[in-house]
Structures are given as structure tokens and as C-alpha cells.
Amino acid sequence: MNKVHIIGGAQTDFERNWTKEGKNLVALLKEVLKDGLDDAGISFDDVRMLNEKNKVGCFVGNFIAEQYVNQGHLGAFLTEVSPAFYGVPSARYEAACASSSVALDAAITKIKAGEYDLAIVVGWELMKTVDSKIGGDILGRAAYYEKEGRGIDFPFPKLFGRLADEILNKYKIEEGRFMDALAMISVKNYSNAKNNPLAQTRKWFMNFEQAKNRGTSTNSIVGGRLAVSDCSQVTDGAAVVVLASEQYANSIKKGTPIVKGYGHRVAPLLFEKKILESQNSPYILPWTRQAVLDAYKTSGLEVKDIDVFETHDCFTSSEYAAVSAFGISKPGEEYQAIETGITSMLGSKPINPSGGLIGCGHPVGASGARMFLDIYKQVAGKAGKYQVNNANNGMMLNIGGSATTNYVFIVGNP
Amino acid sequence: MNNKLNISKVAVVGANGTMGANISAIFASFGDAKVYLISRDMEKSRNAVIKAYKSVRSDGIIKNLIPAEYSDLEKYVSDADLVFESVSEELELKKDITTRIGKCAKKGSIICSGTSGLSVTTLAECLPTELKTNYFGVHMFNPPYAMTLCEFIPTKYSDNTKAVLLKNYLTDVLRRTVVETKDSPAFLGNRIGFQFINQALIFAEQYKDQGGIDFIDAILGPFSGRAMPPIVTADFVGLDVHKAIVNNVYNNTNDYNKETFLCPAYVDSLISENKLGRKVGCGLYKSEIDDSGNKRRMVYDIKNGYYRDVIKFAFPFADNMKEQIKNGDYYQAFETLINSNSIESNLCLNFLLEYIIYSLITAQEVGYSVHDADEVMATGFNWCPPLALLDALAEVQNPKLLFSKIVDKQVLKKINLEKLILDIEPSKYDYRKFFKSGR
């Protein structure tokens, strides 16, 4: 199998509202592709030349543009970005909020197999085209819509609120301590986002007092025990990752990071069934844990080798469950790792230095590519003010639905 | 000496104003300081507390917000590590309050004025010697939660160490974009921004036969690199405030652009009729509900002296630019702007080029770096900053050629264009997000 190198990428400024700017999806794609290719040192002429030999492909991650912007057939949209993409194989990949991880997986596979020298992965979502209630309903299609979404206001906050309930049930943790740990996750991610110049919440205020007082006028309850401060954001944005074969990568720059491992597992779609199935497992989300184990196995690495994590904190309860899934703590003892600051920026196992989905933002179809880009930036020493010192290997977990699709990648220096 | 300022108590004097309340919130949230919100009566201060916590969307800070009134000013000011004066922009009033603060502020405390352009040095002189060293202008923009700009103005009396400590506090703790400026009327952001706005008002009068106000605003809309057109902005700010700012600059500065700070007569007469803008529901624009219940957007017609419906001007250059920006074709949009050669497109281009020139010249006079103008316009006005705008235009045409072709010869005669362009560096800002389509 061939090695897969990461030679660059870019994300848009997640603070931007593309509807307010009056710009369409083509404008979004043009910007992020230009920036991503510039960062990788690739020109549109390079794409043309590779395409003559059928050695380049594009992989588009998007959840549900049909609903947000009335558009399908998204792989074909790169031809609107530049004529350089005429004839380039390109398709859209979908797995709810893990859409761009599937796109990454497909791209990685093509390079591993030696079929392409260059793979351009772009994940995107424009979510601010609708109000929050309609947006919540659209996102309900990431669950079993007929049973878990239809007619329910904000189905996902409710599902992840239930995850919080089930964690309490399973591990018999003291409720106050657990809820405070969730508040600490929120505060950490908002605080990390302050160092990320492209984070949606970089100017926003959050502190422990605000995050732990749920059910107030500025921190209303959104699902079960969870409040606004426990939620990720509604975001417009895109992220590009440029992957290359070893030979092609070396022709551009030496020593670029490589993909070291991956895991992909799909859990039962219905939340109810997930929880039923997990009763005999020490983990609340056993298939999430399994995807992590698969990534460790395929990379030959262990948790001690991972210097930085990006996880799918669509809600604080999902980051909470990720702590043990990564192997940072035993299942049921996540709160201890959180309380002692192990997962904070200066801790031994920092999670979400970018700010994550809560701090950096969550354009659903872009999030997988954005996380991948961030662990690449970390190991390449390009993360600027949110750089983790001496990061050599990074792991990301991207989930779709209520932890239904679970995608894990490990990126590291060769 | 400690290398960090320890600010645990803040007194905001004049806390009931929009800026006073919003600034109180910044200290109480990011600064986690206990803030005394002092205004004329408790009712106003209690309302200010509500305004404050809402402005940062956090009732977690309510415990930090303590309403107070002027009769207790001495008690609270003497307890504060930092006193922030935010009373209305009248020199005599500010001098009186500053004198009163000077009599009771504790030794070593920091005293700031939130003035948007009065002389900080003059205000410093109201204080006793030992407090003069700790006095600074700290000018934030509205609303500070969204606009991070904070102009920082030391005076000749200021202690250098204290200045560095306060700047670090504003940057690292309050998370402001701090730009140090000289103590010059309106400082940097408002000098550049209100020159542009006032020039738009002047041009509206010159083009009153073509439509005037809405004609000029249609030429300088969001597609030209700003969130709202300049004359709408004046209406939003308030015509009285606008006039105070431009008068202050006109009376106390003397640069090549001085005449563009003269407030036009029609604005004066609107002010005299109390048509002050959005805050009173009527100014350069107004909205009415017609008989069928529809909102009717109206504009003051300078030529005829009455309000009429806003005209939906359709200029080919503007329509093309909007379409190109919508699709992310920025290069083509600037090509359209430069090559259209219509009266309207050249007016737009001329405004943008003169904005670049005036920004660069003013940054030299009032700021300390060519990038200062970029910082203030991006983070205080949300306009495409001048260097970023130049980057965008320069992709299409050599800037020197462009300036010589478009800008008024009278202006070019007064400046050293050659030297000005020589010093130019690329902007740290990305121009793309500032150019908007629609409306």
C-alpha cells in the first residue's frame, strides 16, 4: 500500500454568514479551493496536467445542501470553480455530520491504491440560509427522521441530552459533578477558540459561571439537561484538505505528514437501540470506541503516542464520551480527566485546541475535513496561536447522527 | 513591579449610555471585574445592568454589575482600580466629571476616558499630578462585543510603564484590538470613517438632481466593501453626533482634506428640526407604514426639501459587481469597477481611491504604522480596510496609474502620491469578506 501524504489545505472564516454577504455555494467553493491549493503549493495548471493522466480526483463532503440551498449533484460543482476541473473525477459523499470523513476515506483509498497522485477533499455546508427551528428540523434527518425527528423541535439537542442521561445512569456519577464537567468542556472549547483566528466564537464570552448555570435567560435549556452553552454552533463554512502520493508530495515539499491509521464503524441508527446494545459494554458508545481501537491498530500506535486530539463536540456530552473512547480515561471516569485539565490546552492530552465544534463552529458537512486539517496543522507545526508543543501524532473523531457513523483518523509525521 | 495589571474593581461613570453600559459589560465579562455602573439615578443604572448583561449574552455576569448613582460617585470611584468616564461628548461636562474623579480616585488607580475624539490631554489636565500619569483615552466602538477596536491614547503626561500594562490588559484580558494613536481630534478610525461619510453627504448635495442621498448610497453600497452604505451609517449614528465629530475635526485639524469635514447645510437644517436619524425615527431616511400596512422606505430629497420614496437605482456597473461578488468572482468585480467608465462607477472608484489615500496619510499623522488604518477600519467600522482594498484593486491595475487616472487632480496636487505608494505593504486582512452582494 502506498503512503498518503497531506500537503496542505484551508478553511474559511467560520464567523462569516454567507447569506448576509449575499454569496452562493460557488463563491464558497472558489474561496476555499483557492486558499487550500495555494497552501499546498498546487496550481490549477497542476490539476490540468495531472488530469491528462487521470491522476487527480475530487471528493466533496456535504450533508444536506438539498435542504439548505436547494442543490444536489455537488461533485459536479467544482467545474464551476475552474475549468481546470473539467473532466476531473469528482463526487459527493454523505454520512450526516461525518460526510467529509467519508470523502477523506475515499480519497485516501484512491491514493493508497496508487490510482491517483493528488486528491482534493472539500467539505462544506451553508446553514444560515434558514432559521434555527427549520435548521433543527433539517438536521433531524441525520437521525431516523420518521421516528426521532419529525415533528420534534430541535431533535439533536434532545438526543444528546439523552446521552447525558444515559451516562449518568450507566456510571452512577454524582450529577452535579458530571454537569460541571460538561460545563468545563464548554469553557475549554470557547477559550481555545480565542486563539483560533478562523473560529466562529473567537469574540464571544463564556465562563464557568455562565456555562454551569443552565436554564437562565441567556443560557436556556435546549435538550434535557443540556443548555445553549453545551451546544455547537450553526455555521457556514468549508474546509479543504489536499492529499498526495509519496512521490508527488516529495516533488512539492519533503517531510509532509502522513495518514497513519483510520477506523470507521457504524452503530445502530436509533438512539434507543444504541443504548440497549451498549448495556453489556463498559463504554457508553462501544462502536465509537471500536473505531478508535481500529485506528490504533492500523497505525500501530497507542494513546500514549497521540499528542493532540480533535473531537466531535456537537454537544458537551459527545466530547465527554470521547474522552474514554480515545483511551484518555477509563469509561466512567471521564470527569476526572476533565477536572484535572488533562484535556485542556496545556494538559498532556489536549482535546480540541481549535475550539472544536462548540468554539470553532460546525458547518456539518465540513467538520470532518476541518478536524483533519487541524490535526495536520498541529503535527506540521502550522497551528499558530493554538499550536500544541511538540505534536507529532494527532487523532480525530468525527461522528454522524447520534454517534451512528464513527470516523477516526490518525495523522502524524513520517 | 508586577507585569500585569490587577483590575478587580471598575467604576464606569455615565454607565446608562449605550457605550457606558456596553463597556461595563466588557469589564464585567472578559475582565471578570466588579463594575460599579454610575449614572444620574438608580433607575437608569438598573436599566444599564440589564443592557450590559444582554450585550454580552451572559447573565452569569450579573453578580459583577452593581448599579450606583452620582451622589455616591466618590464612594465607588475611591474603591476602584480603574475608573472609566463615559459621559456625553461635551468638553465642559467631561472636564467637570474628570475633576471630580481626580479628587477621590485612589492612588495608583487607572483613569480612562471613553471620548470619541475630544482632547485627552486637556482632560488629563483636570487631574492632580499623581493621577495625570495614569490617565489614558480608551476609545471603543459600538457595539464593543462585535467591534473589537479599542483606540488607545496616552498623553504627554502618561507613565510609559502604566501605558504598556494597560495596553496588555486591554489586549489580553479584555480581548480588544488595541491601536495606539496620537491625541488628535477624532483619533484615527472616526477621522477616516467620518471623512468618507461626510464626503458622501457633500456629494449627495452636488448630485441632488440625480437623486442625492439615495443616489450616492446606491453607488457606495455593500458591494463597495462595507456592511451598510455611508449615508445610512450617518443616519444610524445620529446626525447630531455626526456633526459634532466632523466639526471637531474641521475646527482643530488642518490637512489637505479639511474642507470635506464641513457639515453640509441641509444636514444642519435637519438637525435644527430634530430630524436626527434612526434614534428619533426620522433623519436622512425614514420609514413609514402606508395605508395597506406595508413598510415604506423614504429618503430626504435635498433638492425639493421633502421626503419621498427611496429610488431603486439600477446602475449596470453595480449590478454586475453584485452578481460577480455573489459568485465569488472578485477579480471580475474589480475589473468591472475599474473598466466601466460610467459616471457612477467612476464616482465609486474615486471614493474608494480617495479613502485609501486619506487613510494612509492620516495613519502617518495620527497612528504609528501604515497598518493602523487597516486595523481601525476593519475592526471599528467593518469596512474593507484601505490596504486590503488596494490589494484587491492592484490585482487588476497598477495602483499608480489608477490613482492618476481617477483621482481629482486638485487632490493629487496636494499629496505626494509617489512617496505614499512607495511605503505600501500588503494588508494583513483578506478583502473578500468585506465585499457583499445584495441590496
mmCIF file of N, CA, C and O in Angstrom, chain B residues 6 98 124 130 257 395 397:
data_model
loop_
_atom_site.group_PDB
_atom_site.id
_atom_site.type_symbol
_atom_site.label_atom_id
_atom_site.label_comp_id
_atom_site.label_asym_id
_atom_site.label_seq_id
_atom_site.Cartn_x
_atom_site.Cartn_y
_atom_site.Cartn_z
ATOM 1 N N ASN B 6 -3.720 44.410 37.850
ATOM 2 C CA ASN B 6 -4.746 43.674 38.565
ATOM 3 C C ASN B 6 -5.970 44.582 38.713
ATOM 4 O O ASN B 6 -6.003 45.473 39.550
ATOM 5 N N THR B 98 -14.216 64.731 35.277
ATOM 6 C CA THR B 98 -12.831 64.271 35.447
ATOM 7 C C THR B 98 -12.212 64.939 36.684
ATOM 8 O O THR B 98 -11.496 64.292 37.460
ATOM 9 N N ALA B 124 -6.801 65.361 30.804
ATOM 10 C CA ALA B 124 -5.786 64.940 31.782
ATOM 11 C C ALA B 124 -5.443 66.095 32.717
ATOM 12 O O ALA B 124 -5.165 65.887 33.903
ATOM 13 N N GLU B 130 -0.279 63.389 40.444
ATOM 14 C CA GLU B 130 -0.017 61.949 40.657
ATOM 15 C C GLU B 130 -1.001 61.057 39.908
ATOM 16 O O GLU B 130 -0.743 59.872 39.740
ATOM 17 N N ASN B 257 -7.544 67.700 3.309
ATOM 18 C CA ASN B 257 -8.941 67.305 3.135
ATOM 19 C C ASN B 257 -9.891 68.082 4.041
ATOM 20 O O ASN B 257 -11.050 67.707 4.192
ATOM 21 N N GLU B 395 -4.678 43.972 -8.157
ATOM 22 C CA GLU B 395 -4.677 42.736 -8.944
ATOM 23 C C GLU B 395 -5.118 43.035 -10.383
ATOM 24 O O GLU B 395 -4.745 42.342 -11.308
ATOM 25 N N GLN B 397 -5.223 46.482 -11.806
ATOM 26 C CA GLN B 397 -4.455 47.550 -12.451
ATOM 27 C C GLN B 397 -3.405 48.149 -11.521
ATOM 28 O O GLN B 397 -3.599 48.211 -10.313
#
